[in-house]
């Protein structure tokens, strides 16, 4: 079955750039679907960050668009998130997920999530 | 941008009872691109319902979704102890694909 796993630093400094990678197993990214990033600040709700296709078509949340870059590496079966100019408000659990077939925004399955803390 | 408003914020019920969770959209979702997720502490969200009323694989038939346009409902019948969690709706009709703020279903 399809499984996703986030990886990256757990602690980053303010003003720096966060880089996270999602490794997909059990399915080839090149075969299709959109793939997304979602985040959840501690104790709060879910926020869609953006989605990318296997051919690198991207859709971003306008609230984050100026700071976000999502990329895909089909050869590694991975997709990545970069978020720049970090502040404490970016502290959150970051999830990667596969979008529902034919869509860009309903998600199943999800990775387990990785906590990123922004602090000096 | 479509805003989703979930109600109630918290719902206190006993096992065996039924729950009705509401999700209202600020604009019509003409394609019924509305999903429901369940999230337990320390876990990733789990897809329960997609396209407003289709159950995801492995989801018990105690969970059902209904609605169209701007008003959607997740109904959980015969509540089991493992059903007490936070539930989110999400629209994937129009970017940004916003989530509702969540409804916490707690044991009374």
mmCIF file with all atom_site columns, C-alpha atoms in Angstrom:
data_model
loop_
_atom_site.group_PDB
_atom_site.id
_atom_site.type_symbol
_atom_site.label_atom_id
_atom_site.label_alt_id
_atom_site.label_comp_id
_atom_site.label_asym_id
_atom_site.label_entity_id
_atom_site.label_seq_id
_atom_site.pdbx_PDB_ins_code
_atom_site.Cartn_x
_atom_site.Cartn_y
_atom_site.Cartn_z
_atom_site.occupancy
_atom_site.B_iso_or_equiv
_atom_site.pdbx_formal_charge
_atom_site.auth_seq_id
_atom_site.auth_comp_id
_atom_site.auth_asym_id
_atom_site.auth_atom_id
_atom_site.pdbx_PDB_model_num
ATOM 1   C CA . UNK A 1 1   ? 0.000   0.000  0.000   1.00 0.00 ? 1   UNK A CA 1
ATOM 2   C CA . UNK A 1 2   ? 1.027   3.617  -0.443  1.00 0.00 ? 2   UNK A CA 1
ATOM 3   C CA . UNK A 1 3   ? 3.062   5.052  2.410   1.00 0.00 ? 3   UNK A CA 1
ATOM 4   C CA . UNK A 1 4   ? 4.514   8.529  2.887   1.00 0.00 ? 4   UNK A CA 1
ATOM 5   C CA . UNK A 1 5   ? 7.281   9.613  5.255   1.00 0.00 ? 5   UNK A CA 1
ATOM 6   C CA . UNK A 1 6   ? 8.356   13.174 6.036   1.00 0.00 ? 6   UNK A CA 1
ATOM 7   C CA . UNK A 1 7   ? 11.962  13.988 6.867   1.00 0.00 ? 7   UNK A CA 1
ATOM 8   C CA . UNK A 1 8   ? 13.860  17.134 7.763   1.00 0.00 ? 8   UNK A CA 1
ATOM 9   C CA . UNK A 1 9   ? 15.161  19.213 10.671  1.00 0.00 ? 9   UNK A CA 1
ATOM 10  C CA . UNK A 1 10  ? 13.087  19.475 13.802  1.00 0.00 ? 10  UNK A CA 1
ATOM 11  C CA . UNK A 1 11  ? 14.495  22.866 14.783  1.00 0.00 ? 11  UNK A CA 1
ATOM 12  C CA . UNK A 1 12  ? 15.148  25.850 12.546  1.00 0.00 ? 12  UNK A CA 1
ATOM 13  C CA . UNK A 1 13  ? 16.075  29.440 13.322  1.00 0.00 ? 13  UNK A CA 1
ATOM 14  C CA . UNK A 1 14  ? 13.902  32.480 12.632  1.00 0.00 ? 14  UNK A CA 1
ATOM 15  C CA . UNK A 1 15  ? 14.440  34.071 9.207   1.00 0.00 ? 15  UNK A CA 1
ATOM 16  C CA . UNK A 1 16  ? 15.926  30.823 7.843   1.00 0.00 ? 16  UNK A CA 1
ATOM 17  C CA . UNK A 1 17  ? 14.441  28.479 5.239   1.00 0.00 ? 17  UNK A CA 1
ATOM 18  C CA . UNK A 1 18  ? 12.783  25.180 6.132   1.00 0.00 ? 18  UNK A CA 1
ATOM 19  C CA . UNK A 1 19  ? 13.357  22.210 3.834   1.00 0.00 ? 19  UNK A CA 1
ATOM 20  C CA . UNK A 1 20  ? 11.317  19.029 4.187   1.00 0.00 ? 20  UNK A CA 1
ATOM 21  C CA . UNK A 1 21  ? 11.177  15.938 2.005   1.00 0.00 ? 21  UNK A CA 1
ATOM 22  C CA . UNK A 1 22  ? 8.393   13.404 1.612   1.00 0.00 ? 22  UNK A CA 1
ATOM 23  C CA . UNK A 1 23  ? 9.437   9.932  0.478   1.00 0.00 ? 23  UNK A CA 1
ATOM 24  C CA . UNK A 1 24  ? 6.724   7.836  -1.141  1.00 0.00 ? 24  UNK A CA 1
ATOM 25  C CA . UNK A 1 25  ? 6.745   4.034  -1.109  1.00 0.00 ? 25  UNK A CA 1
ATOM 26  C CA . UNK A 1 26  ? 4.330   1.558  -2.636  1.00 0.00 ? 26  UNK A CA 1
ATOM 27  C CA . UNK A 1 27  ? 3.482   3.853  -5.563  1.00 0.00 ? 27  UNK A CA 1
ATOM 28  C CA . UNK A 1 28  ? 5.445   5.615  -8.270  1.00 0.00 ? 28  UNK A CA 1
ATOM 29  C CA . UNK A 1 29  ? 4.974   9.400  -8.230  1.00 0.00 ? 29  UNK A CA 1
ATOM 30  C CA . UNK A 1 30  ? 5.498   9.346  -12.006 1.00 0.00 ? 30  UNK A CA 1
ATOM 31  C CA . UNK A 1 31  ? 2.273   7.364  -12.422 1.00 0.00 ? 31  UNK A CA 1
ATOM 32  C CA . UNK A 1 32  ? 0.093   10.324 -11.555 1.00 0.00 ? 32  UNK A CA 1
ATOM 33  C CA . UNK A 1 33  ? -1.861  12.025 -8.736  1.00 0.00 ? 33  UNK A CA 1
ATOM 34  C CA . UNK A 1 34  ? -1.194  15.300 -7.024  1.00 0.00 ? 34  UNK A CA 1
ATOM 35  C CA . UNK A 1 35  ? 0.847   15.358 -3.816  1.00 0.00 ? 35  UNK A CA 1
ATOM 36  C CA . UNK A 1 36  ? 0.407   17.880 -1.043  1.00 0.00 ? 36  UNK A CA 1
ATOM 37  C CA . UNK A 1 37  ? 1.754   19.514 2.104   1.00 0.00 ? 37  UNK A CA 1
ATOM 38  C CA . UNK A 1 38  ? -0.472  20.414 5.048   1.00 0.00 ? 38  UNK A CA 1
ATOM 39  C CA . UNK A 1 39  ? 0.545   21.834 8.430   1.00 0.00 ? 39  UNK A CA 1
ATOM 40  C CA . UNK A 1 40  ? -0.943  22.025 11.914  1.00 0.00 ? 40  UNK A CA 1
ATOM 41  C CA . UNK A 1 41  ? 0.326   24.406 14.623  1.00 0.00 ? 41  UNK A CA 1
ATOM 42  C CA . UNK A 1 42  ? 0.312   22.855 18.103  1.00 0.00 ? 42  UNK A CA 1
ATOM 43  C CA . UNK A 1 43  ? -3.230  22.623 19.423  1.00 0.00 ? 43  UNK A CA 1
ATOM 44  C CA . UNK A 1 44  ? -4.723  24.218 16.304  1.00 0.00 ? 44  UNK A CA 1
ATOM 45  C CA . UNK A 1 45  ? -6.379  23.241 13.037  1.00 0.00 ? 45  UNK A CA 1
ATOM 46  C CA . UNK A 1 46  ? -5.132  22.149 9.628   1.00 0.00 ? 46  UNK A CA 1
ATOM 47  C CA . UNK A 1 47  ? -3.799  24.458 6.909   1.00 0.00 ? 47  UNK A CA 1
ATOM 48  C CA . UNK A 1 48  ? -3.248  23.418 3.296   1.00 0.00 ? 48  UNK A CA 1
ATOM 49  C CA . UNK A 1 49  ? 0.138   24.676 2.090   1.00 0.00 ? 49  UNK A CA 1
ATOM 50  C CA . UNK A 1 50  ? 0.192   23.516 -1.516  1.00 0.00 ? 50  UNK A CA 1
ATOM 51  C CA . UNK A 1 51  ? 0.058   20.648 -3.999  1.00 0.00 ? 51  UNK A CA 1
ATOM 52  C CA . UNK A 1 52  ? 2.224   19.423 -6.880  1.00 0.00 ? 52  UNK A CA 1
ATOM 53  C CA . UNK A 1 53  ? 1.706   16.991 -9.748  1.00 0.00 ? 53  UNK A CA 1
ATOM 54  C CA . UNK A 1 54  ? 4.168   14.398 -10.998 1.00 0.00 ? 54  UNK A CA 1
ATOM 55  C CA . UNK A 1 55  ? 4.927   16.802 -13.842 1.00 0.00 ? 55  UNK A CA 1
ATOM 56  C CA . UNK A 1 56  ? 5.603   19.661 -11.387 1.00 0.00 ? 56  UNK A CA 1
ATOM 57  C CA . UNK A 1 57  ? 2.407   21.671 -11.818 1.00 0.00 ? 57  UNK A CA 1
ATOM 58  C CA . UNK A 1 58  ? 2.002   23.524 -8.539  1.00 0.00 ? 58  UNK A CA 1
ATOM 59  C CA . UNK A 1 59  ? -0.824  25.128 -6.581  1.00 0.00 ? 59  UNK A CA 1
ATOM 60  C CA . UNK A 1 60  ? -0.078  27.164 -3.459  1.00 0.00 ? 60  UNK A CA 1
ATOM 61  C CA . UNK A 1 61  ? -2.115  28.675 -0.661  1.00 0.00 ? 61  UNK A CA 1
ATOM 62  C CA . UNK A 1 62  ? -2.115  32.428 -1.394  1.00 0.00 ? 62  UNK A CA 1
ATOM 63  C CA . UNK A 1 63  ? -1.445  33.114 2.294   1.00 0.00 ? 63  UNK A CA 1
ATOM 64  C CA . UNK A 1 64  ? 1.959   31.400 1.952   1.00 0.00 ? 64  UNK A CA 1
ATOM 65  C CA . UNK A 1 65  ? 2.653   31.685 -1.760  1.00 0.00 ? 65  UNK A CA 1
ATOM 66  C CA . UNK A 1 66  ? 5.392   34.307 -1.494  1.00 0.00 ? 66  UNK A CA 1
ATOM 67  C CA . UNK A 1 67  ? 7.425   32.032 0.815   1.00 0.00 ? 67  UNK A CA 1
ATOM 68  C CA . UNK A 1 68  ? 6.671   28.514 -0.466  1.00 0.00 ? 68  UNK A CA 1
ATOM 69  C CA . UNK A 1 69  ? 8.268   26.307 -3.086  1.00 0.00 ? 69  UNK A CA 1
ATOM 70  C CA . UNK A 1 70  ? 7.166   22.713 -3.662  1.00 0.00 ? 70  UNK A CA 1
ATOM 71  C CA . UNK A 1 71  ? 9.193   20.521 -5.983  1.00 0.00 ? 71  UNK A CA 1
ATOM 72  C CA . UNK A 1 72  ? 9.122   16.888 -7.127  1.00 0.00 ? 72  UNK A CA 1
ATOM 73  C CA . UNK A 1 73  ? 11.878  14.380 -7.897  1.00 0.00 ? 73  UNK A CA 1
ATOM 74  C CA . UNK A 1 74  ? 10.296  11.370 -9.630  1.00 0.00 ? 74  UNK A CA 1
ATOM 75  C CA . UNK A 1 75  ? 13.659  9.591  -9.860  1.00 0.00 ? 75  UNK A CA 1
ATOM 76  C CA . UNK A 1 76  ? 13.834  9.497  -6.052  1.00 0.00 ? 76  UNK A CA 1
ATOM 77  C CA . UNK A 1 77  ? 10.056  9.099  -5.655  1.00 0.00 ? 77  UNK A CA 1
ATOM 78  C CA . UNK A 1 78  ? 10.095  12.192 -3.448  1.00 0.00 ? 78  UNK A CA 1
ATOM 79  C CA . UNK A 1 79  ? 8.585   15.642 -3.286  1.00 0.00 ? 79  UNK A CA 1
ATOM 80  C CA . UNK A 1 80  ? 9.809   18.520 -1.171  1.00 0.00 ? 80  UNK A CA 1
ATOM 81  C CA . UNK A 1 81  ? 8.721   21.690 0.611   1.00 0.00 ? 81  UNK A CA 1
ATOM 82  C CA . UNK A 1 82  ? 10.747  24.830 1.106   1.00 0.00 ? 82  UNK A CA 1
ATOM 83  C CA . UNK A 1 83  ? 9.376   27.609 3.329   1.00 0.00 ? 83  UNK A CA 1
ATOM 84  C CA . UNK A 1 84  ? 11.426  30.777 3.675   1.00 0.00 ? 84  UNK A CA 1
ATOM 85  C CA . UNK A 1 85  ? 11.602  33.695 6.113   1.00 0.00 ? 85  UNK A CA 1
ATOM 86  C CA . UNK A 1 86  ? 10.487  31.587 9.023   1.00 0.00 ? 86  UNK A CA 1
ATOM 87  C CA . UNK A 1 87  ? 8.895   33.003 12.167  1.00 0.00 ? 87  UNK A CA 1
ATOM 88  C CA . UNK A 1 88  ? 7.575   31.397 15.334  1.00 0.00 ? 88  UNK A CA 1
ATOM 89  C CA . UNK A 1 89  ? 4.150   31.263 13.663  1.00 0.00 ? 89  UNK A CA 1
ATOM 90  C CA . UNK A 1 90  ? 5.521   28.600 11.303  1.00 0.00 ? 90  UNK A CA 1
ATOM 91  C CA . UNK A 1 91  ? 6.036   26.191 14.207  1.00 0.00 ? 91  UNK A CA 1
ATOM 92  C CA . UNK A 1 92  ? 3.814   23.246 13.349  1.00 0.00 ? 92  UNK A CA 1
ATOM 93  C CA . UNK A 1 93  ? 3.532   19.582 12.513  1.00 0.00 ? 93  UNK A CA 1
ATOM 94  C CA . UNK A 1 94  ? 4.040   19.292 8.769   1.00 0.00 ? 94  UNK A CA 1
ATOM 95  C CA . UNK A 1 95  ? 2.250   16.480 6.927   1.00 0.00 ? 95  UNK A CA 1
ATOM 96  C CA . UNK A 1 96  ? 2.670   15.226 3.389   1.00 0.00 ? 96  UNK A CA 1
ATOM 97  C CA . UNK A 1 97  ? -0.174  13.385 1.664   1.00 0.00 ? 97  UNK A CA 1
ATOM 98  C CA . UNK A 1 98  ? -1.473  12.126 -1.672  1.00 0.00 ? 98  UNK A CA 1
ATOM 99  C CA . UNK A 1 99  ? -4.463  13.891 -3.186  1.00 0.00 ? 99  UNK A CA 1
ATOM 100 C CA . UNK A 1 100 ? -7.547  11.981 -4.250  1.00 0.00 ? 100 UNK A CA 1
ATOM 101 C CA . UNK A 1 101 ? -7.542  10.793 -7.852  1.00 0.00 ? 101 UNK A CA 1
ATOM 102 C CA . UNK A 1 102 ? -8.415  13.582 -10.233 1.00 0.00 ? 102 UNK A CA 1
ATOM 103 C CA . UNK A 1 103 ? -8.211  16.278 -7.575  1.00 0.00 ? 103 UNK A CA 1
ATOM 104 C CA . UNK A 1 104 ? -5.591  18.505 -6.012  1.00 0.00 ? 104 UNK A CA 1
ATOM 105 C CA . UNK A 1 105 ? -6.847  18.878 -2.504  1.00 0.00 ? 105 UNK A CA 1
ATOM 106 C CA . UNK A 1 106 ? -8.581  15.940 -0.827  1.00 0.00 ? 106 UNK A CA 1
ATOM 107 C CA . UNK A 1 107 ? -5.951  13.801 0.841   1.00 0.00 ? 107 UNK A CA 1
ATOM 108 C CA . UNK A 1 108 ? -5.438  10.095 1.466   1.00 0.00 ? 108 UNK A CA 1
ATOM 109 C CA . UNK A 1 109 ? -3.158  8.663  2.692   1.00 0.00 ? 109 UNK A CA 1
ATOM 110 C CA . UNK A 1 110 ? -1.080  10.938 4.942   1.00 0.00 ? 110 UNK A CA 1
ATOM 111 C CA . UNK A 1 111 ? 2.402   10.693 6.361   1.00 0.00 ? 111 UNK A CA 1
ATOM 112 C CA . UNK A 1 112 ? 2.776   10.566 10.127  1.00 0.00 ? 112 UNK A CA 1
ATOM 113 C CA . UNK A 1 113 ? 3.900   14.200 10.263  1.00 0.00 ? 113 UNK A CA 1
ATOM 114 C CA . UNK A 1 114 ? 7.039   15.892 11.500  1.00 0.00 ? 114 UNK A CA 1
ATOM 115 C CA . UNK A 1 115 ? 7.205   18.623 14.140  1.00 0.00 ? 115 UNK A CA 1
ATOM 116 C CA . UNK A 1 116 ? 9.149   21.695 13.113  1.00 0.00 ? 116 UNK A CA 1
ATOM 117 C CA . UNK A 1 117 ? 9.970   24.261 15.775  1.00 0.00 ? 117 UNK A CA 1
ATOM 118 C CA . UNK A 1 118 ? 11.142  27.735 14.796  1.00 0.00 ? 118 UNK A CA 1
ATOM 119 C CA . UNK A 1 119 ? 13.298  29.126 17.571  1.00 0.00 ? 119 UNK A CA 1
ATOM 120 C CA . UNK A 1 120 ? 16.694  30.701 18.082  1.00 0.00 ? 120 UNK A CA 1
ATOM 121 C CA . UNK B 2 1   ? -11.711 31.922 -1.024  1.00 0.00 ? 1   UNK B CA 1
ATOM 122 C CA . UNK B 2 2   ? -14.191 29.425 0.437   1.00 0.00 ? 2   UNK B CA 1
ATOM 123 C CA . UNK B 2 3   ? -14.462 29.453 4.226   1.00 0.00 ? 3   UNK B CA 1
ATOM 124 C CA . UNK B 2 4   ? -15.775 26.386 6.047   1.00 0.00 ? 4   UNK B CA 1
ATOM 125 C CA . UNK B 2 5   ? -17.523 26.778 9.401   1.00 0.00 ? 5   UNK B CA 1
ATOM 126 C CA . UNK B 2 6   ? -17.999 23.678 11.537  1.00 0.00 ? 6   UNK B CA 1
ATOM 127 C CA . UNK B 2 7   ? -20.488 23.344 14.350  1.00 0.00 ? 7   UNK B CA 1
ATOM 128 C CA . UNK B 2 8   ? -20.675 22.640 17.146  1.00 0.00 ? 8   UNK B CA 1
ATOM 129 C CA . UNK B 2 9   ? -17.153 23.314 18.382  1.00 0.00 ? 9   UNK B CA 1
ATOM 130 C CA . UNK B 2 10  ? -17.473 20.525 20.931  1.00 0.00 ? 10  UNK B CA 1
ATOM 131 C CA . UNK B 2 11  ? -20.032 17.741 21.109  1.00 0.00 ? 11  UNK B CA 1
ATOM 132 C CA . UNK B 2 12  ? -20.406 15.701 24.301  1.00 0.00 ? 12  UNK B CA 1
ATOM 133 C CA . UNK B 2 13  ? -22.100 12.341 23.851  1.00 0.00 ? 13  UNK B CA 1
ATOM 134 C CA . UNK B 2 14  ? -22.101 8.854  25.329  1.00 0.00 ? 14  UNK B CA 1
ATOM 135 C CA . UNK B 2 15  ? -21.104 5.616  23.585  1.00 0.00 ? 15  UNK B CA 1
ATOM 136 C CA . UNK B 2 16  ? -24.049 4.154  21.710  1.00 0.00 ? 16  UNK B CA 1
ATOM 137 C CA . UNK B 2 17  ? -25.526 7.555  20.877  1.00 0.00 ? 17  UNK B CA 1
ATOM 138 C CA . UNK B 2 18  ? -25.491 9.219  17.449  1.00 0.00 ? 18  UNK B CA 1
ATOM 139 C CA . UNK B 2 19  ? -23.609 12.365 16.433  1.00 0.00 ? 19  UNK B CA 1
ATOM 140 C CA . UNK B 2 20  ? -24.360 14.910 13.729  1.00 0.00 ? 20  UNK B CA 1
ATOM 141 C CA . UNK B 2 21  ? -21.526 17.265 12.791  1.00 0.00 ? 21  UNK B CA 1
ATOM 142 C CA . UNK B 2 22  ? -22.155 20.236 10.534  1.00 0.00 ? 22  UNK B CA 1
ATOM 143 C CA . UNK B 2 23  ? -19.917 21.922 7.961   1.00 0.00 ? 23  UNK B CA 1
ATOM 144 C CA . UNK B 2 24  ? -21.149 25.043 6.190   1.00 0.00 ? 24  UNK B CA 1
ATOM 145 C CA . UNK B 2 25  ? -19.352 26.557 3.202   1.00 0.00 ? 25  UNK B CA 1
ATOM 146 C CA . UNK B 2 26  ? -19.312 30.265 2.369   1.00 0.00 ? 26  UNK B CA 1
ATOM 147 C CA . UNK B 2 27  ? -19.906 29.418 -1.304  1.00 0.00 ? 27  UNK B CA 1
ATOM 148 C CA . UNK B 2 28  ? -21.565 26.503 -3.065  1.00 0.00 ? 28  UNK B CA 1
ATOM 149 C CA . UNK B 2 29  ? -19.433 23.413 -3.712  1.00 0.00 ? 29  UNK B CA 1
ATOM 150 C CA . UNK B 2 30  ? -21.077 22.494 -6.958  1.00 0.00 ? 30  UNK B CA 1
ATOM 151 C CA . UNK B 2 31  ? -18.898 19.409 -7.490  1.00 0.00 ? 31  UNK B CA 1
ATOM 152 C CA . UNK B 2 32  ? -19.492 18.137 -3.934  1.00 0.00 ? 32  UNK B CA 1
ATOM 153 C CA . UNK B 2 33  ? -15.727 18.145 -3.401  1.00 0.00 ? 33  UNK B CA 1
ATOM 154 C CA . UNK B 2 34  ? -16.065 17.936 0.368   1.00 0.00 ? 34  UNK B CA 1
ATOM 155 C CA . UNK B 2 35  ? -14.098 15.557 2.605   1.00 0.00 ? 35  UNK B CA 1
ATOM 156 C CA . UNK B 2 36  ? -14.315 14.612 6.268   1.00 0.00 ? 36  UNK B CA 1
ATOM 157 C CA . UNK B 2 37  ? -11.318 13.550 8.358   1.00 0.00 ? 37  UNK B CA 1
ATOM 158 C CA . UNK B 2 38  ? -10.914 12.089 11.835  1.00 0.00 ? 38  UNK B CA 1
ATOM 159 C CA . UNK B 2 39  ? -7.866  13.001 13.888  1.00 0.00 ? 39  UNK B CA 1
ATOM 160 C CA . UNK B 2 40  ? -6.801  11.445 17.175  1.00 0.00 ? 40  UNK B CA 1
ATOM 161 C CA . UNK B 2 41  ? -4.097  12.960 19.430  1.00 0.00 ? 41  UNK B CA 1
ATOM 162 C CA . UNK B 2 42  ? -0.606  12.530 18.047  1.00 0.00 ? 42  UNK B CA 1
ATOM 163 C CA . UNK B 2 43  ? -1.861  11.029 14.783  1.00 0.00 ? 43  UNK B CA 1
ATOM 164 C CA . UNK B 2 44  ? -2.274  12.209 11.225  1.00 0.00 ? 44  UNK B CA 1
ATOM 165 C CA . UNK B 2 45  ? -5.783  12.894 9.991   1.00 0.00 ? 45  UNK B CA 1
ATOM 166 C CA . UNK B 2 46  ? -7.599  9.898  8.506   1.00 0.00 ? 46  UNK B CA 1
ATOM 167 C CA . UNK B 2 47  ? -9.898  10.295 5.520   1.00 0.00 ? 47  UNK B CA 1
ATOM 168 C CA . UNK B 2 48  ? -13.424 9.143  6.332   1.00 0.00 ? 48  UNK B CA 1
ATOM 169 C CA . UNK B 2 49  ? -15.639 10.602 3.604   1.00 0.00 ? 49  UNK B CA 1
ATOM 170 C CA . UNK B 2 50  ? -14.933 12.103 0.170   1.00 0.00 ? 50  UNK B CA 1
ATOM 171 C CA . UNK B 2 51  ? -17.191 13.641 -2.450  1.00 0.00 ? 51  UNK B CA 1
ATOM 172 C CA . UNK B 2 52  ? -19.510 14.542 0.448   1.00 0.00 ? 52  UNK B CA 1
ATOM 173 C CA . UNK B 2 53  ? -20.982 11.059 0.832   1.00 0.00 ? 53  UNK B CA 1
ATOM 174 C CA . UNK B 2 54  ? -18.544 8.339  -0.296  1.00 0.00 ? 54  UNK B CA 1
ATOM 175 C CA . UNK B 2 55  ? -16.896 6.313  2.457   1.00 0.00 ? 55  UNK B CA 1
ATOM 176 C CA . UNK B 2 56  ? -13.148 5.803  2.209   1.00 0.00 ? 56  UNK B CA 1
ATOM 177 C CA . UNK B 2 57  ? -11.748 2.287  2.192   1.00 0.00 ? 57  UNK B CA 1
ATOM 178 C CA . UNK B 2 58  ? -12.050 0.532  5.532   1.00 0.00 ? 58  UNK B CA 1
ATOM 179 C CA . UNK B 2 59  ? -14.325 3.123  7.142   1.00 0.00 ? 59  UNK B CA 1
ATOM 180 C CA . UNK B 2 60  ? -17.198 1.531  9.120   1.00 0.00 ? 60  UNK B CA 1
ATOM 181 C CA . UNK B 2 61  ? -20.695 2.086  7.787   1.00 0.00 ? 61  UNK B CA 1
ATOM 182 C CA . UNK B 2 62  ? -21.534 3.849  11.061  1.00 0.00 ? 62  UNK B CA 1
ATOM 183 C CA . UNK B 2 63  ? -19.989 6.882  9.383   1.00 0.00 ? 63  UNK B CA 1
ATOM 184 C CA . UNK B 2 64  ? -22.022 8.604  6.672   1.00 0.00 ? 64  UNK B CA 1
ATOM 185 C CA . UNK B 2 65  ? -21.833 11.922 4.889   1.00 0.00 ? 65  UNK B CA 1
ATOM 186 C CA . UNK B 2 66  ? -24.589 13.946 3.298   1.00 0.00 ? 66  UNK B CA 1
ATOM 187 C CA . UNK B 2 67  ? -25.330 17.367 1.925   1.00 0.00 ? 67  UNK B CA 1
ATOM 188 C CA . UNK B 2 68  ? -24.807 19.541 -1.101  1.00 0.00 ? 68  UNK B CA 1
ATOM 189 C CA . UNK B 2 69  ? -24.354 23.168 -2.023  1.00 0.00 ? 69  UNK B CA 1
ATOM 190 C CA . UNK B 2 70  ? -23.213 24.895 1.146   1.00 0.00 ? 70  UNK B CA 1
ATOM 191 C CA . UNK B 2 71  ? -24.464 22.559 3.892   1.00 0.00 ? 71  UNK B CA 1
ATOM 192 C CA . UNK B 2 72  ? -22.872 19.227 4.718   1.00 0.00 ? 72  UNK B CA 1
ATOM 193 C CA . UNK B 2 73  ? -23.234 16.775 7.589   1.00 0.00 ? 73  UNK B CA 1
ATOM 194 C CA . UNK B 2 74  ? -21.172 13.922 8.976   1.00 0.00 ? 74  UNK B CA 1
ATOM 195 C CA . UNK B 2 75  ? -23.309 11.461 10.927  1.00 0.00 ? 75  UNK B CA 1
ATOM 196 C CA . UNK B 2 76  ? -21.857 8.849  13.227  1.00 0.00 ? 76  UNK B CA 1
ATOM 197 C CA . UNK B 2 77  ? -24.310 6.300  14.592  1.00 0.00 ? 77  UNK B CA 1
ATOM 198 C CA . UNK B 2 78  ? -23.823 3.897  17.511  1.00 0.00 ? 78  UNK B CA 1
ATOM 199 C CA . UNK B 2 79  ? -20.757 5.751  18.818  1.00 0.00 ? 79  UNK B CA 1
ATOM 200 C CA . UNK B 2 80  ? -17.862 3.531  19.801  1.00 0.00 ? 80  UNK B CA 1
ATOM 201 C CA . UNK B 2 81  ? -15.149 4.596  22.292  1.00 0.00 ? 81  UNK B CA 1
ATOM 202 C CA . UNK B 2 82  ? -12.642 4.887  19.431  1.00 0.00 ? 82  UNK B CA 1
ATOM 203 C CA . UNK B 2 83  ? -14.861 7.431  17.627  1.00 0.00 ? 83  UNK B CA 1
ATOM 204 C CA . UNK B 2 84  ? -14.161 10.175 20.141  1.00 0.00 ? 84  UNK B CA 1
ATOM 205 C CA . UNK B 2 85  ? -11.736 12.457 18.328  1.00 0.00 ? 85  UNK B CA 1
ATOM 206 C CA . UNK B 2 86  ? -11.561 15.726 16.383  1.00 0.00 ? 86  UNK B CA 1
ATOM 207 C CA . UNK B 2 87  ? -13.293 15.862 13.004  1.00 0.00 ? 87  UNK B CA 1
ATOM 208 C CA . UNK B 2 88  ? -12.408 18.236 10.185  1.00 0.00 ? 88  UNK B CA 1
ATOM 209 C CA . UNK B 2 89  ? -14.148 18.979 6.910   1.00 0.00 ? 89  UNK B CA 1
ATOM 210 C CA . UNK B 2 90  ? -12.204 20.179 3.872   1.00 0.00 ? 90  UNK B CA 1
ATOM 211 C CA . UNK B 2 91  ? -13.305 21.530 0.516   1.00 0.00 ? 91  UNK B CA 1
ATOM 212 C CA . UNK B 2 92  ? -11.196 20.644 -2.503  1.00 0.00 ? 92  UNK B CA 1
ATOM 213 C CA . UNK B 2 93  ? -13.388 22.374 -5.083  1.00 0.00 ? 93  UNK B CA 1
ATOM 214 C CA . UNK B 2 94  ? -11.545 25.676 -5.222  1.00 0.00 ? 94  UNK B CA 1
ATOM 215 C CA . UNK B 2 95  ? -8.027  26.683 -4.209  1.00 0.00 ? 95  UNK B CA 1
ATOM 216 C CA . UNK B 2 96  ? -7.088  27.377 -1.435  1.00 0.00 ? 96  UNK B CA 1
ATOM 217 C CA . UNK B 2 97  ? -8.358  23.997 -0.247  1.00 0.00 ? 97  UNK B CA 1
ATOM 218 C CA . UNK B 2 98  ? -9.370  25.139 3.204   1.00 0.00 ? 98  UNK B CA 1
ATOM 219 C CA . UNK B 2 99  ? -10.266 23.054 6.215   1.00 0.00 ? 99  UNK B CA 1
ATOM 220 C CA . UNK B 2 100 ? -12.931 23.820 8.781   1.00 0.00 ? 100 UNK B CA 1
ATOM 221 C CA . UNK B 2 101 ? -11.786 24.657 12.302  1.00 0.00 ? 101 UNK B CA 1
ATOM 222 C CA . UNK B 2 102 ? -12.794 21.222 13.611  1.00 0.00 ? 102 UNK B CA 1
ATOM 223 C CA . UNK B 2 103 ? -15.392 19.668 15.913  1.00 0.00 ? 103 UNK B CA 1
ATOM 224 C CA . UNK B 2 104 ? -14.227 17.837 19.012  1.00 0.00 ? 104 UNK B CA 1
ATOM 225 C CA . UNK B 2 105 ? -16.360 14.813 19.816  1.00 0.00 ? 105 UNK B CA 1
ATOM 226 C CA . UNK B 2 106 ? -15.865 14.020 23.480  1.00 0.00 ? 106 UNK B CA 1
ATOM 227 C CA . UNK B 2 107 ? -17.188 11.408 25.872  1.00 0.00 ? 107 UNK B CA 1
ATOM 228 C CA . UNK B 2 108 ? -19.930 12.700 28.134  1.00 0.00 ? 108 UNK B CA 1
#
